[in-house]
Amino acid sequence: MIKVKKRKILLLPGDGIGPEVITEVKKIISWFNDKKSLDFEIDQELVGGCSYDKHGTPITDEVFYKALESEVIMLGAVGGPTWDNLEFSKKPERALLKLRKELKLFANLRPAICFKQLVDASTLKPEVVSGLDIMIVRELTGGIYFGEPRGIKPIENGERKGINTHTYTTSEITRVARIAFDLARKRSNKVTSCEKSNVMEAGQLWKEEVQELQEKEYKDVELSHMLADNCAMQLLRNPKQFDVIVTDNLFGDMLSDQASMLTGSLGLLPSASLGAKNKDGEMRAMYEPIHGSAPDIAGQGIANPIASILSFAMALRYSLDLDKEADILEKAVQDVLNDGLRTKDIMSEGMKETSTSAMGDAIISKLQ
Ligand code: IPM
Ligand code: MG
């Protein structure tokens, strides 16, 4: 069993704009090391398409073992059109899925917060989204993403059949529901659990187990159940009705993309993927912006580093027990937005357009 090493941060910039945004995170980590005398040990490795190009695999064993012994992993993004036609096992995304599964990062926290400075960037009316603050808790190591049997196989009539399997067990459901209930207690105390219990047995089990857990341990938290398709609709109709949403891997993938756009830009939203705490209180965790590798703008120095920087703030909060430092960093981001600095993706009239690195520098100057 490989032990987690305290304060060891592994940077996995990945592909596309990943390296550009992780460079800014690196600057922030160095600032905390120098100015706050924190002793983060940083290492950096290839993962995704860039790893495939160099080593013929999206993640080498060496990098995987480094990930296993890191307390915090900061991931940029993986994938891009260059690698679209690779066989399944070699695709950049497999690296990400392997890290999630093998590191047992079962709880994926995806906040969707609408920054007041950017209300107009949303495609929805300002009154629908202003003040929005939702936390989506997505189950990340089960469901149809990993269920067996899976594959593509020939069948008798000469056609082919594609197979994936959706399964959930009681403990897989309750451990992620527990995370959602605990988070709700620190927020507005409301959990909405989403499934398709009207068509899927696994959805029915999901609903029953979440309900039972609430009755046993979380009576003080308000719980409602919602069909996932209705949730998709309600997110557009009246998103502020939600506090914490807990849902499975696939529905969580889709609902979190949808929720993110309520806030105007994908470039602002962080995420955390957390494992269970062991008996010494140690926990594996991976933090990443929810935007992808954005190959269309890669290499131009215009990507928004805020989602990655806020992902590091989540790492300070959830992994490193440095709430105060997380507050300072989040405040610095707010200050920079208040000053009117904008990367291209969130640019609007009267604001000052800045590059990726100028945005990172501006955030650091606010930290001082
Ligand atoms: C996400 C992404 C991934 C997923 C891809 C890149 C495998 O869409 O993190 O939401 O489907 O989980
Ligand atoms: Mg997704």
mmCIF file of C-alpha atoms and ligand atoms in Angstrom:
data_model
loop_
_atom_site.group_PDB
_atom_site.id
_atom_site.type_symbol
_atom_site.label_atom_id
_atom_site.label_comp_id
_atom_site.label_asym_id
_atom_site.label_seq_id
_atom_site.Cartn_x
_atom_site.Cartn_y
_atom_site.Cartn_z
ATOM 1 C CA MET A 1 0.000 0.000 0.000
ATOM 2 C CA ILE A 2 1.522 3.294 -1.109
ATOM 3 C CA LYS A 3 1.326 6.026 1.529
ATOM 4 C CA VAL A 4 0.248 9.558 0.807
ATOM 5 C CA LYS A 5 3.084 12.030 1.413
ATOM 6 C CA LYS A 6 1.967 15.148 3.203
ATOM 7 C CA ARG A 7 2.089 18.424 1.255
ATOM 8 C CA LYS A 8 3.305 16.748 -1.900
ATOM 9 C CA ILE A 9 1.662 18.402 -4.886
ATOM 10 C CA LEU A 10 1.829 16.739 -8.271
ATOM 11 C CA LEU A 11 1.139 18.996 -11.258
ATOM 12 C CA LEU A 12 -0.279 17.256 -14.302
ATOM 13 C CA PRO A 13 -0.760 20.053 -16.858
ATOM 14 C CA GLY A 14 -1.835 17.696 -19.669
ATOM 15 C CA ASP A 15 -2.859 18.962 -23.099
ATOM 16 C CA GLY A 16 -4.195 22.057 -24.850
ATOM 17 C CA ILE A 17 -4.496 25.023 -22.517
ATOM 18 C CA GLY A 18 -3.690 22.775 -19.522
ATOM 19 C CA PRO A 19 0.022 23.737 -19.400
ATOM 20 C CA GLU A 20 -0.783 27.449 -19.685
ATOM 21 C CA VAL A 21 -3.235 27.510 -16.796
ATOM 22 C CA ILE A 22 -1.150 25.205 -14.580
ATOM 23 C CA THR A 23 1.837 27.531 -15.065
ATOM 24 C CA GLU A 24 -0.197 30.196 -13.271
ATOM 25 C CA VAL A 25 -1.056 27.766 -10.462
ATOM 26 C CA LYS A 26 2.639 27.023 -10.114
ATOM 27 C CA LYS A 27 3.321 30.750 -9.647
ATOM 28 C CA ILE A 28 0.670 30.893 -6.929
ATOM 29 C CA ILE A 29 2.110 27.850 -5.122
ATOM 30 C CA SER A 30 5.587 29.407 -5.234
ATOM 31 C CA TRP A 31 4.152 32.597 -3.797
ATOM 32 C CA PHE A 32 2.677 30.698 -0.842
ATOM 33 C CA ASN A 33 5.994 28.883 -0.330
ATOM 34 C CA ASP A 34 8.025 32.110 -0.365
ATOM 35 C CA LYS A 35 5.705 34.526 1.347
ATOM 36 C CA LYS A 36 3.788 32.320 3.736
ATOM 37 C CA SER A 37 6.629 29.920 4.469
ATOM 38 C CA LEU A 38 4.579 26.950 3.368
ATOM 39 C CA ASP A 39 6.520 23.891 2.415
ATOM 40 C CA PHE A 40 4.693 22.529 -0.598
ATOM 41 C CA GLU A 41 6.827 20.119 -2.553
ATOM 42 C CA ILE A 42 6.010 20.377 -6.258
ATOM 43 C CA ASP A 43 6.579 17.818 -8.966
ATOM 44 C CA GLN A 44 5.352 17.883 -12.556
ATOM 45 C CA GLU A 45 4.628 15.093 -15.038
ATOM 46 C CA LEU A 46 3.043 14.314 -18.407
ATOM 47 C CA VAL A 47 -0.428 12.882 -18.664
ATOM 48 C CA GLY A 48 -2.916 12.556 -21.550
ATOM 49 C CA GLY A 49 -2.093 13.070 -25.221
ATOM 50 C CA CYS A 50 1.354 14.528 -24.490
ATOM 51 C CA SER A 51 2.240 11.379 -22.559
ATOM 52 C CA TYR A 52 0.976 9.228 -25.419
ATOM 53 C CA ASP A 53 3.176 11.152 -27.872
ATOM 54 C CA LYS A 54 6.270 10.612 -25.748
ATOM 55 C CA HIS A 55 5.654 7.194 -24.186
ATOM 56 C CA GLY A 56 2.864 5.565 -26.225
ATOM 57 C CA THR A 57 0.505 5.559 -23.240
ATOM 58 C CA PRO A 58 -1.706 8.289 -21.722
ATOM 59 C CA ILE A 59 -0.206 7.657 -18.298
ATOM 60 C CA THR A 60 2.990 5.766 -17.472
ATOM 61 C CA ASP A 61 3.286 3.524 -14.401
ATOM 62 C CA GLU A 62 5.877 5.896 -13.015
ATOM 63 C CA VAL A 63 3.504 8.866 -13.154
ATOM 64 C CA PHE A 64 0.666 6.771 -11.792
ATOM 65 C CA TYR A 65 2.743 5.772 -8.731
ATOM 66 C CA LYS A 66 3.750 9.382 -8.177
ATOM 67 C CA ALA A 67 0.059 10.259 -8.212
ATOM 68 C CA LEU A 68 -0.618 7.551 -5.651
ATOM 69 C CA GLU A 69 1.825 9.064 -3.184
ATOM 70 C CA SER A 70 0.824 12.703 -3.674
ATOM 71 C CA GLU A 71 -1.502 14.393 -1.232
ATOM 72 C CA VAL A 72 -2.742 16.766 -3.921
ATOM 73 C CA ILE A 73 -2.872 16.414 -7.690
ATOM 74 C CA MET A 74 -3.489 19.535 -9.766
ATOM 75 C CA LEU A 75 -4.643 18.518 -13.223
ATOM 76 C CA GLY A 76 -4.937 20.885 -16.196
ATOM 77 C CA ALA A 77 -6.880 19.164 -18.965
ATOM 78 C CA VAL A 78 -6.449 16.189 -21.268
ATOM 79 C CA GLY A 79 -7.404 15.429 -24.852
ATOM 80 C CA GLY A 80 -7.719 17.105 -28.221
ATOM 81 C CA PRO A 81 -8.435 16.310 -31.863
ATOM 82 C CA THR A 82 -4.888 14.989 -32.466
ATOM 83 C CA TRP A 83 -5.708 11.929 -30.401
ATOM 84 C CA ASP A 84 -9.389 11.467 -31.288
ATOM 85 C CA ASN A 85 -8.854 8.414 -33.451
ATOM 86 C CA LEU A 86 -6.649 6.415 -31.106
ATOM 87 C CA GLU A 87 -7.887 3.062 -29.911
ATOM 88 C CA PHE A 88 -9.947 3.349 -26.730
ATOM 89 C CA SER A 89 -7.267 2.270 -24.248
ATOM 90 C CA LYS A 90 -4.782 4.825 -25.557
ATOM 91 C CA LYS A 91 -7.077 7.857 -25.515
ATOM 92 C CA PRO A 92 -5.942 10.762 -23.291
ATOM 93 C CA GLU A 93 -9.186 10.518 -21.268
ATOM 94 C CA ARG A 94 -8.209 7.029 -20.083
ATOM 95 C CA ALA A 95 -5.486 8.619 -17.933
ATOM 96 C CA LEU A 96 -8.027 10.755 -16.157
ATOM 97 C CA LEU A 97 -10.447 7.867 -15.668
ATOM 98 C CA LYS A 98 -7.647 5.622 -14.392
ATOM 99 C CA LEU A 99 -6.583 8.220 -11.838
ATOM 100 C CA ARG A 100 -10.166 8.681 -10.640
ATOM 101 C CA LYS A 101 -10.844 4.959 -10.382
ATOM 102 C CA GLU A 102 -7.553 3.645 -8.979
ATOM 103 C CA LEU A 103 -7.106 6.498 -6.534
ATOM 104 C CA LYS A 104 -10.733 5.885 -5.479
ATOM 105 C CA LEU A 105 -11.718 9.535 -5.918
ATOM 106 C CA PHE A 106 -15.415 8.825 -5.605
ATOM 107 C CA ALA A 107 -16.759 12.287 -4.783
ATOM 108 C CA ASN A 108 -16.530 15.010 -7.377
ATOM 109 C CA LEU A 109 -17.455 18.470 -6.107
ATOM 110 C CA ARG A 110 -18.429 20.900 -8.839
ATOM 111 C CA PRO A 111 -19.531 24.302 -7.586
ATOM 112 C CA ALA A 112 -21.485 26.557 -9.937
ATOM 113 C CA ILE A 113 -21.237 30.071 -8.605
ATOM 114 C CA CYS A 114 -22.303 33.142 -10.523
ATOM 115 C CA PHE A 115 -19.816 35.938 -9.800
ATOM 116 C CA LYS A 116 -21.646 39.212 -9.423
ATOM 117 C CA GLN A 117 -19.134 40.942 -11.717
ATOM 118 C CA LEU A 118 -20.044 38.523 -14.500
ATOM 119 C CA VAL A 119 -23.813 38.224 -14.269
ATOM 120 C CA ASP A 120 -24.117 39.571 -17.799
ATOM 121 C CA ALA A 121 -21.862 36.875 -19.221
ATOM 122 C CA SER A 122 -24.592 34.256 -18.718
ATOM 123 C CA THR A 123 -27.001 33.494 -21.534
ATOM 124 C CA LEU A 124 -29.786 33.512 -18.931
ATOM 125 C CA LYS A 125 -31.491 36.608 -17.560
ATOM 126 C CA PRO A 126 -29.547 38.312 -14.746
ATOM 127 C CA GLU A 127 -32.384 37.861 -12.232
ATOM 128 C CA VAL A 128 -32.360 34.096 -12.847
ATOM 129 C CA VAL A 129 -28.644 33.648 -12.162
ATOM 130 C CA SER A 130 -27.453 36.498 -9.947
ATOM 131 C CA GLY A 131 -26.389 35.166 -6.566
ATOM 132 C CA LEU A 132 -26.437 31.586 -7.826
ATOM 133 C CA ASP A 133 -24.446 29.187 -5.648
ATOM 134 C CA ILE A 134 -24.958 25.480 -6.324
ATOM 135 C CA MET A 135 -22.736 22.559 -5.404
ATOM 136 C CA ILE A 136 -23.033 19.500 -7.589
ATOM 137 C CA VAL A 137 -21.694 16.346 -5.990
ATOM 138 C CA ARG A 138 -21.106 13.817 -8.736
ATOM 139 C CA GLU A 139 -20.330 10.169 -8.000
ATOM 140 C CA LEU A 140 -17.078 9.572 -9.865
ATOM 141 C CA THR A 141 -15.915 5.951 -9.723
ATOM 142 C CA GLY A 142 -19.028 3.927 -10.450
ATOM 143 C CA GLY A 143 -22.040 3.739 -12.718
ATOM 144 C CA ILE A 144 -21.906 3.363 -16.453
ATOM 145 C CA TYR A 145 -18.403 4.807 -16.724
ATOM 146 C CA PHE A 146 -16.864 1.710 -15.198
ATOM 147 C CA GLY A 147 -19.537 -1.037 -15.111
ATOM 148 C CA GLU A 148 -18.840 -4.491 -16.562
ATOM 149 C CA PRO A 149 -19.508 -6.053 -19.009
ATOM 150 C CA ARG A 150 -18.531 -3.425 -21.530
ATOM 151 C CA GLY A 151 -17.199 -3.423 -25.059
ATOM 152 C CA ILE A 152 -18.151 -3.774 -28.705
ATOM 153 C CA LYS A 153 -18.780 -7.291 -29.966
ATOM 154 C CA PRO A 154 -20.045 -8.952 -33.133
ATOM 155 C CA ILE A 155 -23.467 -10.602 -32.951
ATOM 156 C CA GLU A 156 -25.029 -13.441 -34.983
ATOM 157 C CA ASN A 157 -26.771 -11.356 -37.616
ATOM 158 C CA GLY A 158 -23.470 -9.764 -38.650
ATOM 159 C CA GLU A 159 -24.152 -6.535 -36.787
ATOM 160 C CA ARG A 160 -22.121 -5.260 -33.837
ATOM 161 C CA LYS A 161 -23.343 -4.546 -30.354
ATOM 162 C CA GLY A 162 -22.006 -1.828 -28.042
ATOM 163 C CA ILE A 163 -22.346 -2.660 -24.361
ATOM 164 C CA ASN A 164 -22.001 -0.642 -21.170
ATOM 165 C CA THR A 165 -23.358 -1.517 -17.777
ATOM 166 C CA HIS A 166 -24.809 0.772 -15.152
ATOM 167 C CA THR A 167 -24.504 -0.510 -11.584
ATOM 168 C CA TYR A 168 -24.446 0.932 -8.086
ATOM 169 C CA THR A 169 -24.118 -0.751 -4.704
ATOM 170 C CA THR A 170 -25.432 0.504 -1.374
ATOM 171 C CA SER A 171 -22.022 1.616 -0.123
ATOM 172 C CA GLU A 172 -21.158 3.391 -3.367
ATOM 173 C CA ILE A 173 -24.353 5.408 -3.015
ATOM 174 C CA THR A 174 -24.188 6.144 0.696
ATOM 175 C CA ARG A 175 -20.551 7.276 0.795
ATOM 176 C CA VAL A 176 -21.153 9.954 -1.819
ATOM 177 C CA ALA A 177 -24.529 10.924 -0.345
ATOM 178 C CA ARG A 178 -22.801 11.421 3.002
ATOM 179 C CA ILE A 179 -20.410 13.930 1.398
ATOM 180 C CA ALA A 180 -23.420 15.790 -0.017
ATOM 181 C CA PHE A 181 -25.248 15.903 3.322
ATOM 182 C CA ASP A 182 -22.108 17.055 5.167
ATOM 183 C CA LEU A 183 -21.579 19.845 2.631
ATOM 184 C CA ALA A 184 -25.223 20.905 2.849
ATOM 185 C CA ARG A 185 -24.880 21.346 6.600
ATOM 186 C CA LYS A 186 -22.221 23.987 5.969
ATOM 187 C CA ARG A 187 -24.351 25.691 3.297
ATOM 188 C CA SER A 188 -28.145 26.073 3.040
ATOM 189 C CA ASN A 189 -28.907 22.617 4.387
ATOM 190 C CA LYS A 190 -30.710 21.313 1.295
ATOM 191 C CA VAL A 191 -29.910 18.249 -0.801
ATOM 192 C CA THR A 192 -31.576 17.304 -4.073
ATOM 193 C CA SER A 193 -30.825 13.740 -5.121
ATOM 194 C CA CYS A 194 -31.215 13.011 -8.847
ATOM 195 C CA GLU A 195 -31.700 9.702 -10.627
ATOM 196 C CA LYS A 196 -34.082 8.019 -13.059
ATOM 197 C CA SER A 197 -35.900 5.814 -10.581
ATOM 198 C CA ASN A 198 -38.838 5.742 -12.998
ATOM 199 C CA VAL A 199 -36.875 3.678 -15.546
ATOM 200 C CA MET A 200 -33.745 2.273 -13.892
ATOM 201 C CA GLU A 201 -33.479 -0.170 -11.000
ATOM 202 C CA ALA A 202 -30.104 1.318 -10.099
ATOM 203 C CA GLY A 203 -31.909 4.647 -9.912
ATOM 204 C CA GLN A 204 -34.556 3.231 -7.626
ATOM 205 C CA LEU A 205 -31.864 1.831 -5.338
ATOM 206 C CA TRP A 206 -30.108 5.222 -5.394
ATOM 207 C CA LYS A 207 -33.265 6.969 -4.257
ATOM 208 C CA GLU A 208 -34.033 4.435 -1.512
ATOM 209 C CA GLU A 209 -30.511 4.429 -0.088
ATOM 210 C CA VAL A 210 -30.217 8.218 -0.022
ATOM 211 C CA GLN A 211 -33.608 8.458 1.669
ATOM 212 C CA GLU A 212 -32.694 5.836 4.265
ATOM 213 C CA LEU A 213 -29.397 7.537 5.063
ATOM 214 C CA GLN A 214 -31.150 10.854 5.550
ATOM 215 C CA GLU A 215 -33.677 9.312 7.928
ATOM 216 C CA LYS A 216 -30.928 7.595 9.928
ATOM 217 C CA GLU A 217 -28.214 10.250 10.111
ATOM 218 C CA TYR A 218 -29.254 13.521 8.514
ATOM 219 C CA LYS A 219 -32.762 14.306 9.718
ATOM 220 C CA ASP A 220 -31.746 17.966 10.059
ATOM 221 C CA VAL A 221 -30.963 18.249 6.319
ATOM 222 C CA GLU A 222 -33.835 18.843 3.905
ATOM 223 C CA LEU A 223 -33.843 16.142 1.220
ATOM 224 C CA SER A 224 -35.790 16.027 -2.015
ATOM 225 C CA HIS A 225 -35.634 13.590 -4.914
ATOM 226 C CA MET A 226 -35.816 14.690 -8.523
ATOM 227 C CA LEU A 227 -35.719 12.809 -11.801
ATOM 228 C CA ALA A 228 -32.547 13.763 -13.643
ATOM 229 C CA ASP A 229 -34.353 14.995 -16.751
ATOM 230 C CA ASN A 230 -36.540 17.234 -14.617
ATOM 231 C CA CYS A 231 -33.403 18.491 -12.875
ATOM 232 C CA ALA A 232 -31.950 19.490 -16.257
ATOM 233 C CA MET A 233 -35.105 21.501 -16.901
ATOM 234 C CA GLN A 234 -35.270 23.022 -13.407
ATOM 235 C CA LEU A 235 -31.641 24.163 -13.690
ATOM 236 C CA LEU A 236 -32.710 26.433 -16.519
ATOM 237 C CA ARG A 237 -36.115 27.398 -15.147
ATOM 238 C CA ASN A 238 -35.157 28.288 -11.593
ATOM 239 C CA PRO A 239 -31.579 27.332 -10.706
ATOM 240 C CA LYS A 240 -31.613 29.151 -7.381
ATOM 241 C CA GLN A 241 -33.976 26.532 -5.920
ATOM 242 C CA PHE A 242 -30.925 24.230 -5.549
ATOM 243 C CA ASP A 243 -28.284 24.093 -2.845
ATOM 244 C CA VAL A 244 -26.481 20.727 -3.092
ATOM 245 C CA ILE A 245 -27.308 18.285 -5.901
ATOM 246 C CA VAL A 246 -26.079 14.704 -5.545
ATOM 247 C CA THR A 247 -26.203 12.388 -8.516
ATOM 248 C CA ASP A 248 -24.483 9.527 -10.329
ATOM 249 C CA ASN A 249 -21.476 9.635 -12.610
ATOM 250 C CA LEU A 250 -23.191 10.107 -15.978
ATOM 251 C CA PHE A 251 -26.011 12.415 -14.878
ATOM 252 C CA GLY A 252 -23.442 14.388 -12.892
ATOM 253 C CA ASP A 253 -21.276 14.779 -15.973
ATOM 254 C CA MET A 254 -24.143 16.295 -17.921
ATOM 255 C CA LEU A 255 -25.847 18.310 -15.198
ATOM 256 C CA SER A 256 -22.562 19.891 -14.130
ATOM 257 C CA ASP A 257 -21.796 21.065 -17.663
ATOM 258 C CA GLN A 258 -25.248 22.550 -17.850
ATOM 259 C CA ALA A 259 -24.974 24.213 -14.433
ATOM 260 C CA SER A 260 -21.603 25.665 -15.301
ATOM 261 C CA MET A 261 -23.000 27.627 -18.211
ATOM 262 C CA LEU A 262 -25.513 29.326 -15.914
ATOM 263 C CA THR A 263 -22.530 31.188 -14.538
ATOM 264 C CA GLY A 264 -21.402 32.605 -17.851
ATOM 265 C CA SER A 265 -18.025 31.020 -18.341
ATOM 266 C CA LEU A 266 -16.481 27.604 -17.993
ATOM 267 C CA GLY A 267 -13.217 29.424 -17.441
ATOM 268 C CA LEU A 268 -14.077 30.241 -13.845
ATOM 269 C CA LEU A 269 -15.202 26.989 -12.325
ATOM 270 C CA PRO A 270 -12.989 24.708 -10.253
ATOM 271 C CA SER A 271 -13.608 21.135 -9.134
ATOM 272 C CA ALA A 272 -12.366 18.701 -6.541
ATOM 273 C CA SER A 273 -12.310 14.908 -6.689
ATOM 274 C CA LEU A 274 -11.958 13.432 -3.237
ATOM 275 C CA GLY A 275 -11.279 9.979 -1.849
ATOM 276 C CA ALA A 276 -12.094 8.622 1.581
ATOM 277 C CA LYS A 277 -10.052 9.636 4.621
ATOM 278 C CA ASN A 278 -7.928 6.805 6.041
ATOM 279 C CA LYS A 279 -7.557 6.182 9.765
ATOM 280 C CA ASP A 280 -4.749 8.755 9.950
ATOM 281 C CA GLY A 281 -7.028 11.352 8.407
ATOM 282 C CA GLU A 282 -5.178 11.322 5.094
ATOM 283 C CA MET A 283 -7.067 11.631 1.857
ATOM 284 C CA ARG A 284 -6.161 11.437 -1.818
ATOM 285 C CA ALA A 285 -7.515 14.253 -3.963
ATOM 286 C CA MET A 286 -7.294 15.650 -7.441
ATOM 287 C CA TYR A 287 -8.256 19.205 -8.359
ATOM 288 C CA GLU A 288 -8.970 20.442 -11.846
ATOM 289 C CA PRO A 289 -10.748 23.201 -13.721
ATOM 290 C CA ILE A 290 -13.975 21.935 -15.214
ATOM 291 C CA HIS A 291 -13.156 23.365 -18.636
ATOM 292 C CA GLY A 292 -11.457 21.034 -21.057
ATOM 293 C CA SER A 293 -8.253 21.360 -23.050
ATOM 294 C CA ALA A 294 -9.749 23.956 -25.471
ATOM 295 C CA PRO A 295 -7.372 23.085 -28.332
ATOM 296 C CA ASP A 296 -8.798 25.928 -30.435
ATOM 297 C CA ILE A 297 -7.202 28.553 -28.197
ATOM 298 C CA ALA A 298 -4.195 26.587 -26.914
ATOM 299 C CA GLY A 299 -0.778 28.200 -27.149
ATOM 300 C CA GLN A 300 -2.112 31.725 -27.610
ATOM 301 C CA GLY A 301 -1.731 32.871 -24.014
ATOM 302 C CA ILE A 302 -5.396 33.860 -23.775
ATOM 303 C CA ALA A 303 -6.858 31.047 -21.663
ATOM 304 C CA ASN A 304 -8.488 31.950 -18.373
ATOM 305 C CA PRO A 305 -6.401 30.614 -15.463
ATOM 306 C CA ILE A 306 -9.036 31.451 -12.817
ATOM 307 C CA ALA A 307 -10.706 28.008 -12.783
ATOM 308 C CA SER A 308 -7.339 26.377 -12.118
ATOM 309 C CA ILE A 309 -6.380 28.935 -9.511
ATOM 310 C CA LEU A 310 -9.714 28.465 -7.751
ATOM 311 C CA SER A 311 -9.124 24.707 -7.949
ATOM 312 C CA PHE A 312 -5.960 25.301 -5.966
ATOM 313 C CA ALA A 313 -8.028 27.290 -3.462
ATOM 314 C CA MET A 314 -10.223 24.195 -3.107
ATOM 315 C CA ALA A 315 -7.069 22.143 -2.498
ATOM 316 C CA LEU A 316 -6.025 24.559 0.255
ATOM 317 C CA ARG A 317 -9.456 24.165 1.831
ATOM 318 C CA TYR A 318 -10.263 20.482 1.419
ATOM 319 C CA SER A 319 -6.827 18.792 1.462
ATOM 320 C CA LEU A 320 -4.369 21.070 3.182
ATOM 321 C CA ASP A 321 -6.509 22.476 6.004
ATOM 322 C CA LEU A 322 -5.550 26.012 5.043
ATOM 323 C CA ASP A 323 -8.942 27.729 5.045
ATOM 324 C CA LYS A 324 -7.494 31.155 5.679
ATOM 325 C CA GLU A 325 -5.128 30.881 2.718
ATOM 326 C CA ALA A 326 -8.029 29.655 0.564
ATOM 327 C CA ASP A 327 -10.037 32.728 1.595
ATOM 328 C CA ILE A 328 -7.141 35.039 0.711
ATOM 329 C CA LEU A 329 -6.754 33.447 -2.711
ATOM 330 C CA GLU A 330 -10.479 33.554 -3.498
ATOM 331 C CA LYS A 331 -10.584 37.181 -2.372
ATOM 332 C CA ALA A 332 -7.636 38.037 -4.657
ATOM 333 C CA VAL A 333 -9.581 36.601 -7.608
ATOM 334 C CA GLN A 334 -12.617 38.726 -6.691
ATOM 335 C CA ASP A 335 -10.429 41.831 -6.379
ATOM 336 C CA VAL A 336 -8.945 41.344 -9.814
ATOM 337 C CA LEU A 337 -12.420 40.938 -11.334
ATOM 338 C CA ASN A 338 -13.564 44.064 -9.476
ATOM 339 C CA ASP A 339 -10.649 45.934 -11.075
ATOM 340 C CA GLY A 340 -12.132 45.065 -14.463
ATOM 341 C CA LEU A 341 -9.439 42.632 -15.584
ATOM 342 C CA ARG A 342 -10.811 40.026 -17.972
ATOM 343 C CA THR A 343 -9.376 37.273 -20.097
ATOM 344 C CA LYS A 344 -10.893 37.009 -23.547
ATOM 345 C CA ASP A 345 -13.569 34.434 -22.639
ATOM 346 C CA ILE A 346 -15.213 36.810 -20.150
ATOM 347 C CA MET A 347 -14.334 40.100 -21.837
ATOM 348 C CA SER A 348 -17.061 42.735 -22.063
ATOM 349 C CA GLU A 349 -17.260 46.412 -22.921
ATOM 350 C CA GLY A 350 -15.323 48.791 -20.698
ATOM 351 C CA MET A 351 -13.167 46.046 -19.176
ATOM 352 C CA LYS A 352 -9.420 45.502 -19.580
ATOM 353 C CA GLU A 353 -8.466 42.461 -21.629
ATOM 354 C CA THR A 354 -5.502 40.552 -20.213
ATOM 355 C CA SER A 355 -3.469 37.495 -21.090
ATOM 356 C CA THR A 356 -3.280 34.268 -19.106
ATOM 357 C CA SER A 357 -0.021 35.214 -17.415
ATOM 358 C CA ALA A 358 -1.043 38.834 -16.747
ATOM 359 C CA MET A 359 -4.146 37.487 -14.999
ATOM 360 C CA GLY A 360 -1.982 35.208 -12.841
ATOM 361 C CA ASP A 361 0.366 38.093 -12.020
ATOM 362 C CA ALA A 362 -2.550 40.383 -11.133
ATOM 363 C CA ILE A 363 -3.946 37.786 -8.729
ATOM 364 C CA ILE A 364 -0.524 37.440 -7.098
ATOM 365 C CA SER A 365 -0.218 41.205 -6.715
ATOM 366 C CA LYS A 366 -3.553 41.178 -4.870
ATOM 367 C CA LEU A 367 -2.236 38.479 -2.552
ATOM 368 C CA GLN A 368 0.637 40.711 -1.457
HETATM 369 C C1 IPM B 1 -15.528 15.638 -17.099
HETATM 370 C C2 IPM B 1 -15.147 15.204 -18.493
HETATM 371 C C3 IPM B 1 -14.688 13.759 -18.439
HETATM 372 C C4 IPM B 1 -15.864 12.909 -18.030
HETATM 373 C C5 IPM B 1 -14.050 13.239 -19.729
HETATM 374 C C6 IPM B 1 -12.904 14.117 -20.201
HETATM 375 C C7 IPM B 1 -13.595 11.817 -19.599
HETATM 376 O O1 IPM B 1 -16.204 15.401 -19.351
HETATM 377 O O2 IPM B 1 -14.661 15.592 -16.207
HETATM 378 O O3 IPM B 1 -16.666 16.045 -16.906
HETATM 379 O O4 IPM B 1 -16.675 12.486 -18.878
HETATM 380 O O5 IPM B 1 -15.986 12.639 -16.834
HETATM 381 MG MG MG B 2 -17.878 16.375 -18.500
#
